[in-house]
Coordinates of C-alpha atoms in Angstrom, one line a residue:
M1 CA -23.6 9.4 8.9
F2 CA -24.4 6.6 11.0
D3 CA -21.8 5.3 13.5
P4 CA -20.2 2.3 12.3
V5 CA -20.9 -1.1 13.4
I6 CA -17.6 -2.7 14.5
A7 CA -16.9 -6.4 14.5
P8 CA -15.6 -7.9 17.6
S9 CA -11.8 -7.5 18.3
G10 CA -10.8 -11.2 17.7
T11 CA -12.2 -11.3 14.2
L12 CA -10.1 -10.4 11.1
L13 CA -12.7 -7.8 10.0
G14 CA -12.9 -6.4 13.5
L15 CA -8.8 -6.0 13.7
L16 CA -8.8 -4.4 10.3
Q17 CA -11.7 -2.0 11.0
R18 CA -9.8 -0.8 14.1
G19 CA -6.4 -0.3 12.0
R20 CA -4.3 -2.8 14.3
G21 CA -1.3 -4.2 13.1
D22 CA -2.4 -7.5 14.1
G23 CA -5.1 -7.1 11.2
T24 CA -2.4 -6.8 8.6
L25 CA -0.5 -9.9 10.0
H26 CA -3.7 -11.9 10.2
A27 CA -4.7 -10.8 6.7
L28 CA -1.5 -12.0 5.1
T29 CA -1.9 -15.6 6.7
A30 CA -5.8 -15.8 6.1
P31 CA -7.2 -17.2 2.8
R32 CA -6.7 -14.5 0.2
P33 CA -10.3 -14.1 -1.1
E34 CA -11.4 -13.7 2.9
A35 CA -8.8 -11.1 3.5
L36 CA -9.8 -9.0 0.4
A37 CA -13.5 -9.3 1.2
A38 CA -12.6 -7.9 4.8
L39 CA -10.4 -5.3 3.3
N40 CA -13.0 -4.1 0.9
D41 CA -15.6 -4.1 3.4
C42 CA -13.4 -1.5 5.5
V43 CA -12.7 0.7 2.7
L44 CA -16.2 0.8 1.3
H45 CA -17.9 1.1 4.7
D46 CA -15.7 3.5 6.6
P47 CA -15.2 2.1 10.1
R48 CA -13.8 5.2 11.7
H49 CA -15.8 7.0 14.3
D50 CA -14.0 10.2 13.5
W51 CA -13.2 9.9 10.0
Q52 CA -11.4 13.3 9.7
V53 CA -8.9 12.7 12.1
E54 CA -8.3 8.9 12.4
N55 CA -5.9 7.2 9.7
R56 CA -6.7 4.3 7.6
S57 CA -5.9 5.0 3.9
L58 CA -2.2 4.3 3.9
Y59 CA -2.9 1.2 6.2
Y60 CA -5.3 -0.2 3.9
A61 CA -3.4 0.7 0.6
R62 CA -0.3 -1.1 2.0
L63 CA -2.5 -4.0 2.6
Y64 CA -4.0 -4.0 -1.2
L65 CA -0.5 -3.8 -2.2
D66 CA 0.7 -7.0 -0.1
L67 CA -2.4 -8.9 -1.2
G68 CA -2.3 -7.8 -4.9
G69 CA -5.9 -7.0 -4.7
D70 CA -7.8 -5.5 -7.5
L71 CA -9.9 -2.3 -7.4
D72 CA -13.1 -3.5 -8.9
S73 CA -15.0 -3.2 -5.8
I74 CA -13.8 0.4 -5.2
E75 CA -14.6 1.1 -8.7
A76 CA -18.3 -0.1 -8.1
H77 CA -18.6 1.9 -5.0
L78 CA -17.5 5.1 -6.5
F79 CA -19.6 5.1 -9.7
D80 CA -22.7 3.6 -8.1
P81 CA -25.9 5.5 -8.6
E82 CA -25.7 6.1 -4.6
D83 CA -23.0 8.7 -5.4
V84 CA -25.6 11.2 -6.8
L85 CA -28.1 10.3 -4.0
D86 CA -25.3 10.7 -1.2
P87 CA -22.7 12.9 -2.1
E88 CA -21.2 13.5 1.4
E89 CA -17.4 13.1 1.8
C90 CA -17.7 10.4 4.4
R91 CA -19.2 7.9 1.6
T92 CA -16.2 8.0 -0.5
G93 CA -13.5 9.8 1.1
L94 CA -11.7 6.8 2.6
A95 CA -11.8 5.1 -0.9
L96 CA -10.8 8.0 -2.6
A97 CA -7.6 8.4 -0.2
V98 CA -6.7 4.9 -0.5
L99 CA -6.4 5.2 -4.4
G100 CA -4.2 8.2 -3.9
H101 CA -1.9 6.1 -1.8
L102 CA -2.0 3.3 -4.4
A103 CA -1.4 6.0 -7.2
S104 CA 1.8 7.2 -5.2
Y105 CA 3.1 3.5 -5.1
G106 CA 2.8 3.2 -8.9
R107 CA -0.7 1.6 -9.2
R108 CA -1.8 3.2 -12.6
D109 CA -5.3 1.6 -12.3
A110 CA -5.7 3.7 -9.0
L111 CA -4.5 6.8 -10.9
L112 CA -7.1 6.3 -13.8
L113 CA -9.7 5.5 -11.4
L114 CA -9.1 9.1 -9.5
R115 CA -9.0 10.8 -13.0
R116 CA -12.3 9.4 -14.0
Y117 CA -13.9 10.1 -10.7
A118 CA -12.6 13.6 -10.7
A119 CA -14.2 14.3 -13.8
T120 CA -17.7 12.7 -13.1
G121 CA -18.1 11.9 -9.5
A122 CA -20.1 14.0 -6.8
N123 CA -17.0 14.1 -4.2
W124 CA -14.8 15.4 -7.2
A125 CA -12.9 17.8 -4.9
W126 CA -11.4 15.0 -2.8
A127 CA -10.1 13.3 -6.0
L128 CA -8.8 16.3 -7.4
D129 CA -6.8 16.9 -4.2
E130 CA -5.5 13.4 -4.4
L131 CA -4.4 13.9 -8.1
A132 CA -2.9 17.4 -7.2
L133 CA -0.2 15.5 -5.1
R134 CA 0.2 12.5 -7.5
D135 CA -0.5 13.4 -11.1
D136 CA 1.4 15.0 -13.7
D137 CA 0.7 18.5 -15.4
T138 CA -0.9 16.6 -18.5
G139 CA -3.3 14.8 -16.3
L140 CA -4.4 17.8 -14.4
R141 CA -4.8 20.0 -17.6
A142 CA -7.1 17.3 -19.1
L143 CA -9.6 17.8 -16.0
A144 CA -9.9 21.4 -16.4
E145 CA -12.8 21.4 -18.7
P146 CA -15.0 18.7 -17.1
V147 CA -14.5 20.6 -13.6
L148 CA -15.3 23.9 -14.8
A149 CA -18.4 22.5 -16.7
R150 CA -19.8 21.6 -13.2
F151 CA -20.3 25.5 -12.7
P152 CA -22.7 27.2 -14.9
A153 CA -21.4 30.3 -16.6
D154 CA -23.8 32.5 -14.7
P155 CA -23.5 34.8 -11.5
E156 CA -24.5 31.8 -9.2
G157 CA -22.0 29.4 -10.9
D158 CA -19.3 31.9 -11.1
A159 CA -19.8 32.6 -7.3
A160 CA -19.8 28.7 -6.5
L161 CA -16.5 28.4 -8.5
A162 CA -14.7 31.2 -6.7
A163 CA -15.7 29.7 -3.2
V164 CA -14.2 26.4 -4.4
V165 CA -11.0 28.1 -5.7
R166 CA -10.8 30.1 -2.6
D167 CA -11.0 27.0 -0.2
A168 CA -9.3 24.6 -2.3
F169 CA -7.1 22.4 0.0
E170 CA -4.6 21.8 -2.7
P171 CA -4.2 24.8 -5.0
R172 CA -1.8 23.2 -7.6
P173 CA -4.5 22.2 -10.2
W174 CA -6.1 25.7 -10.0
R175 CA -2.6 27.5 -10.5
L176 CA -2.0 25.3 -13.4
W177 CA -5.4 26.0 -15.0
A178 CA -5.1 29.8 -14.3
E179 CA -2.2 29.5 -16.8
D180 CA -3.7 27.3 -19.3
T181 CA -3.3 28.0 -22.9
R182 CA -7.0 27.6 -23.4
E183 CA -8.0 31.0 -23.0
A184 CA -11.7 30.4 -21.8
V185 CA -10.0 28.0 -19.0
A186 CA -7.5 30.3 -17.9
T187 CA -9.8 33.5 -18.2
R188 CA -12.4 31.8 -15.9
V189 CA -10.2 30.4 -13.5
R190 CA -8.3 33.7 -12.9
A191 CA -11.6 35.6 -12.6
A192 CA -12.7 33.1 -9.9
G193 CA -9.3 33.6 -7.9
E194 CA -9.4 37.2 -8.0
T195 CA -13.1 37.0 -6.9
G196 CA -12.2 34.7 -3.7
C197 CA -9.5 36.8 -2.9
F198 CA -11.8 39.9 -2.8
D199 CA -14.4 38.0 -0.8
R200 CA -11.6 37.1 2.0
W201 CA -10.7 40.8 2.2
Q202 CA -14.5 41.8 2.6
R203 CA -14.9 39.3 5.7
Q204 CA -11.9 40.7 7.2
M205 CA -13.2 44.2 6.9
R206 CA -16.5 43.0 8.2
P207 CA -15.8 41.5 11.8
S208 CA -18.7 40.6 13.9
G209 CA -19.1 40.3 17.7
P210 CA -17.7 42.6 20.4
R211 CA -16.1 46.0 19.7
P212 CA -13.5 48.0 21.9
G213 CA -15.5 50.0 24.7
W214 CA -18.0 47.2 25.5
S215 CA -19.1 46.9 29.0
V216 CA -19.3 43.7 31.1
A217 CA -23.0 43.7 30.6
A218 CA -23.0 44.0 26.7
V219 CA -20.4 41.0 26.8
L220 CA -22.8 38.9 28.9
E221 CA -25.8 39.7 27.0
W222 CA -23.8 39.0 23.6
A223 CA -23.1 35.4 25.2
Q224 CA -26.7 35.3 25.8
Q225 CA -27.9 36.1 22.2
G226 CA -25.7 33.3 20.9
V227 CA -27.5 30.9 23.2
E228 CA -31.0 31.9 21.7
R229 CA -29.5 31.5 18.2
G230 CA -28.1 28.2 19.0
A231 CA -24.6 29.1 19.2
A232 CA -22.4 28.9 22.2
L233 CA -20.2 31.9 22.5
H234 CA -19.1 31.9 26.1
V235 CA -15.5 31.0 25.5
P236 CA -14.9 34.0 23.2
A237 CA -17.1 35.9 25.4
A238 CA -14.9 35.1 28.4
R239 CA -11.8 36.4 26.5
C240 CA -13.8 39.7 25.8
L241 CA -14.3 40.0 29.6
T242 CA -10.6 39.6 30.2
A243 CA -10.3 42.6 28.0
V244 CA -13.1 45.0 29.3
A245 CA -13.6 43.8 32.9
G246 CA -11.9 45.6 35.9
P247 CA -11.8 45.0 39.7
E248 CA -14.9 47.0 40.0
D249 CA -16.9 44.6 37.8
R250 CA -16.2 41.5 40.0
P251 CA -19.4 41.6 41.9
E252 CA -21.4 41.7 38.4
I253 CA -19.5 38.6 37.2
L254 CA -20.0 36.8 40.4
A255 CA -23.5 37.4 40.4
A256 CA -23.7 36.2 36.7
A257 CA -21.9 32.9 37.8
R258 CA -24.3 32.2 40.5
D259 CA -27.5 32.7 38.6
G260 CA -27.3 34.6 35.6
D261 CA -28.9 33.2 32.3
E262 CA -27.3 30.3 30.6
G263 CA -24.9 32.1 28.4
A264 CA -23.9 34.8 30.9
R265 CA -23.4 32.1 33.7
C266 CA -21.2 30.0 31.3
T267 CA -19.1 33.0 30.3
A268 CA -18.7 34.3 33.8
L269 CA -17.6 30.6 35.0
R270 CA -15.2 30.4 32.3
Y271 CA -13.8 34.0 33.1
L272 CA -13.3 33.5 36.8
A273 CA -11.6 29.9 36.4
D274 CA -9.2 31.5 34.1
S275 CA -8.3 34.1 36.1
N276 CA -8.0 31.9 39.2
D277 CA -10.6 33.9 41.1
P278 CA -10.9 32.7 44.8
D279 CA -14.4 31.9 44.5
A280 CA -14.2 30.1 41.2
L281 CA -14.0 26.5 42.8
A282 CA -17.1 27.2 45.0
L283 CA -19.0 28.7 41.9
I284 CA -18.2 25.6 39.7
E285 CA -19.4 23.3 42.5
G286 CA -22.7 25.0 42.8
A287 CA -23.1 25.2 38.9
V288 CA -22.8 21.2 38.6
A289 CA -25.2 20.8 41.6
T290 CA -27.8 23.4 40.3
G291 CA -27.3 24.1 36.5
P292 CA -28.7 23.0 33.5
A293 CA -26.7 20.8 31.1
P294 CA -25.0 23.2 29.2
V295 CA -23.9 25.1 32.2
V296 CA -22.8 22.0 33.8
E297 CA -20.6 21.3 30.8
A298 CA -19.2 24.7 30.9
A299 CA -18.4 24.5 34.6
V300 CA -16.7 21.4 34.0
D301 CA -14.4 22.3 31.1
A302 CA -13.6 25.6 33.1
F303 CA -12.4 23.6 36.0
E304 CA -10.2 21.4 33.7
R305 CA -8.6 24.4 32.4
M306 CA -7.4 25.6 36.0
R307 CA -3.6 25.3 36.8
S308 CA -3.5 26.5 40.3
V309 CA -2.4 24.4 43.3
A310 CA -5.8 25.0 44.8
A311 CA -7.5 23.4 41.9
V312 CA -5.6 20.2 42.1
D313 CA -6.2 20.0 46.0
R314 CA -9.8 20.5 45.5
A315 CA -9.7 17.6 42.6
R316 CA -8.3 15.2 45.2
G317 CA -11.3 15.7 47.1
W318 CA -14.0 15.5 44.2
A319 CA -12.2 12.4 42.6
R320 CA -14.5 9.9 43.8
R321 CA -17.6 11.9 43.1
P322 CA -20.1 10.0 40.8
D323 CA -20.8 12.7 38.6
P324 CA -19.3 14.8 35.6
L325 CA -17.1 16.9 38.2
G326 CA -15.8 13.7 39.7
A327 CA -14.5 12.4 36.2
A328 CA -13.1 15.9 35.4
A329 CA -11.1 15.9 38.8
G330 CA -9.8 12.2 37.9
R331 CA -8.8 13.7 34.6
M332 CA -7.2 16.7 36.2
L333 CA -4.9 14.7 38.5
A334 CA -4.0 12.6 35.5
C335 CA -2.8 15.5 33.8
R336 CA -1.3 17.6 36.8
G337 CA -1.3 15.3 39.7
G338 CA 1.6 13.6 41.3
T339 CA 2.9 10.3 42.5
R340 CA 0.4 10.4 45.4
D341 CA -2.4 10.6 43.3
R342 CA -1.9 7.3 41.3
D343 CA -4.4 5.4 43.2
L344 CA -7.1 8.1 42.4
V345 CA -6.3 8.0 38.8
L346 CA -6.1 4.3 38.5
G347 CA -9.6 4.2 40.2
A348 CA -10.9 6.8 37.7
L349 CA -9.4 4.8 34.8
R350 CA -11.0 1.4 36.1
E351 CA -14.4 3.1 36.7
A352 CA -14.5 4.6 33.3
V353 CA -13.9 1.3 31.7
R354 CA -16.5 -0.3 33.7
G355 CA -19.3 2.5 33.3
E356 CA -18.6 3.5 29.7
G357 CA -16.6 0.9 28.1
P358 CA -13.3 1.1 26.2
D359 CA -14.2 4.1 23.9
A360 CA -15.2 6.5 26.5
P361 CA -14.0 10.1 25.6
T362 CA -12.5 10.4 29.2
L363 CA -10.1 7.5 28.7
W364 CA -7.9 9.8 26.5
T365 CA -6.6 11.9 29.2
L366 CA -6.8 9.0 31.8
V367 CA -4.6 6.9 29.8
D368 CA -2.1 9.4 29.1
G369 CA -2.1 10.3 33.0
T370 CA -1.4 6.5 33.9
G371 CA 1.7 6.5 31.5
R372 CA 2.8 9.9 32.7
L373 CA 2.6 8.7 36.5
G374 CA 4.0 5.2 35.6
I375 CA 1.1 3.3 37.3
V376 CA 2.6 -0.2 36.7
C377 CA -0.5 -2.0 38.0
A378 CA -2.8 -0.3 35.3
A379 CA -1.2 -2.6 32.5
P380 CA -4.0 -4.8 32.4
V381 CA -6.6 -2.3 31.8
L382 CA -4.6 -0.6 29.3
R383 CA -4.0 -3.7 27.6
H384 CA -7.9 -4.2 27.6
I385 CA -8.4 -0.6 26.1
Y386 CA -5.7 -1.3 23.6
R387 CA -7.4 -4.4 22.2
E388 CA -10.9 -3.2 22.3
T389 CA -11.0 0.3 21.5
A390 CA -12.5 1.1 18.1
S391 CA -10.5 4.5 18.1
S392 CA -7.1 4.1 16.5
H393 CA -6.1 7.3 18.4
L394 CA -6.9 6.0 21.8
R395 CA -5.0 2.7 21.2
G396 CA -1.9 4.7 20.3
R397 CA -2.2 6.6 23.5
A398 CA -2.5 3.0 25.2
A399 CA 0.3 1.9 23.3
R400 CA 2.6 4.9 24.6
A401 CA 1.1 4.3 28.3
L402 CA 1.8 0.6 28.1
A403 CA 5.5 1.3 26.9
A404 CA 6.0 3.5 30.2
T405 CA 4.1 0.6 32.5
D406 CA 4.5 -2.6 30.9
P407 CA 7.7 -4.7 31.1
S408 CA 6.1 -7.0 28.3
F409 CA 5.2 -4.2 25.8
A410 CA 8.5 -4.4 23.7
A411 CA 7.9 -8.2 23.1
G412 CA 4.2 -7.9 22.8
F413 CA 1.9 -5.1 21.6
A414 CA 5.0 -3.2 20.3
V415 CA 5.7 -6.0 17.7
E416 CA 2.1 -5.5 16.0
C417 CA 2.4 -1.9 16.5
L418 CA 5.0 -1.6 13.5
W419 CA 2.1 -2.4 11.2
D420 CA -0.6 0.1 12.9
C421 CA -2.5 2.5 11.0
E422 CA -1.6 5.6 13.2
E423 CA 1.9 6.9 12.5
T424 CA 2.4 8.0 15.9
T425 CA 1.7 4.3 16.9
R426 CA 4.3 2.9 14.5
E427 CA 7.0 5.7 15.9
V428 CA 6.5 4.3 19.4
A429 CA 6.9 0.6 18.2
A430 CA 10.1 1.5 16.2
R431 CA 11.6 2.9 19.3
H432 CA 10.6 0.1 21.5
A433 CA 10.0 -3.2 19.7
E434 CA 12.3 -6.0 20.5
T435 CA 14.5 -6.9 17.6
G436 CA 14.9 -10.8 18.5
D437 CA 11.9 -11.3 16.3
N438 CA 12.9 -11.6 12.4
R439 CA 9.6 -9.9 11.6
V440 CA 10.6 -6.7 13.5
V441 CA 14.0 -6.4 11.6
E442 CA 12.3 -6.8 8.3
R443 CA 9.6 -4.5 9.0
L444 CA 12.0 -1.8 10.4
R445 CA 14.0 -1.9 7.2
R446 CA 10.9 -1.7 5.1
L447 CA 9.5 1.4 6.9
A448 CA 13.1 3.1 6.3
A449 CA 12.9 2.4 2.8
D450 CA 9.3 3.4 2.1
P451 CA 8.7 6.7 0.7
A452 CA 5.2 7.2 1.9
E453 CA 6.1 6.5 5.5
E454 CA 6.1 9.5 7.8
D455 CA 9.5 11.4 8.5
E456 CA 9.0 10.8 12.2
V457 CA 8.6 7.1 11.9
Q458 CA 11.7 6.8 9.8
T459 CA 13.5 8.8 12.2
A460 CA 12.7 6.6 15.0
V461 CA 13.6 3.5 12.8
R462 CA 16.9 4.9 11.6
S463 CA 17.7 5.3 15.5
R464 CA 17.7 1.5 15.5
I465 CA 19.3 0.6 12.3
G466 CA 23.1 0.9 12.1
P467 CA 24.8 2.6 9.2
E468 CA 25.1 -0.7 7.5
G469 CA 21.6 -1.8 7.8
A470 CA 22.1 -3.7 10.9
V471 CA 19.5 -3.6 13.7

């Protein structure tokens, strides 16, 4: 999947792509055709950088309801010939999830589209999962034969069916079909379930990797073999060293950390950092200076995991370094530093935004640390990140940091956060938004009554609403 093209944050499309609350508020006041066009663009061309963790489906579904939008564009997208050519989940997953939420709100046209796509579409398993949560038994039973017809009645087809049943995210349809009155359906699904259980048992009985009694040299060699196969094994290998290494093995591990092969060096650095070895910090600094990129990355990761006072003190000295170790030092101080480290964390935050922009991965930790340390003068930078980032998770972190640092948050961004796509951001807003704005009062009441809303959000809302609905 290509990285999505995100429109400027000041446009309606850009706001909706980011999942910002202001996107909904602007869409509701914009000309309806323009708002629906922007909404359809988002649903049909998933704007998320990480579609597996960022939320948009409930946000877009609610906007379809508010705008009274039809589903013609989603239908055309799902049943386009490209569905056969590009069966990847990322092409249709967001549209199917939106239909699932619409079905839960009572939109029968959405339910019928999901049934039709589950019977004929390439990403049928996702549609079936959505239906498993919302459809009745009769609707699910009608899908048994078209779904089973996807798997030929031969050993290869039976094996594929067993894998699908074993790995099903929502097992309800398969359990229902296993008890179907049609003998051909029930027999085949039960057999697939039994085969899947046997396959899982076999995998458990054939573990791979280190065995009890391995030596330090054997563990390091196993890690290097992983590198040669293109698999990074230094993290599990370091755990294995914890089990097999004794004090007499320390010289061998130190030597591997200084100049061993890539897999062995990464493993040794991780092990020494996790055990707070007195030489770990010097070896990490040397690895960053002399190692190839994978070793540098492993050394930085190992450093960030350290919890010792010595590591935090060293981070204060490294925080201004213009390299990955300096960036890691800033993140460590954000997580484990004290009030004396506010200037260093603020400097790291500003440098990351200047150098890498508002979507830099390092910002996640720095933004959290800014809120934890209560760095009030960081509010302008946090507001910039909030507005510009394409990551709804990072925006939510910025909102939490602003709640701790910006006195204007309650009357400003907290209001729009009540319409945000991320439930954790809506929860922050529900706890902080000033109720002098009539929109806030009405929104809190609507969230409290919405059965699709997350429990944590509704708990926060109810903490603001009295027993008779007064806010």
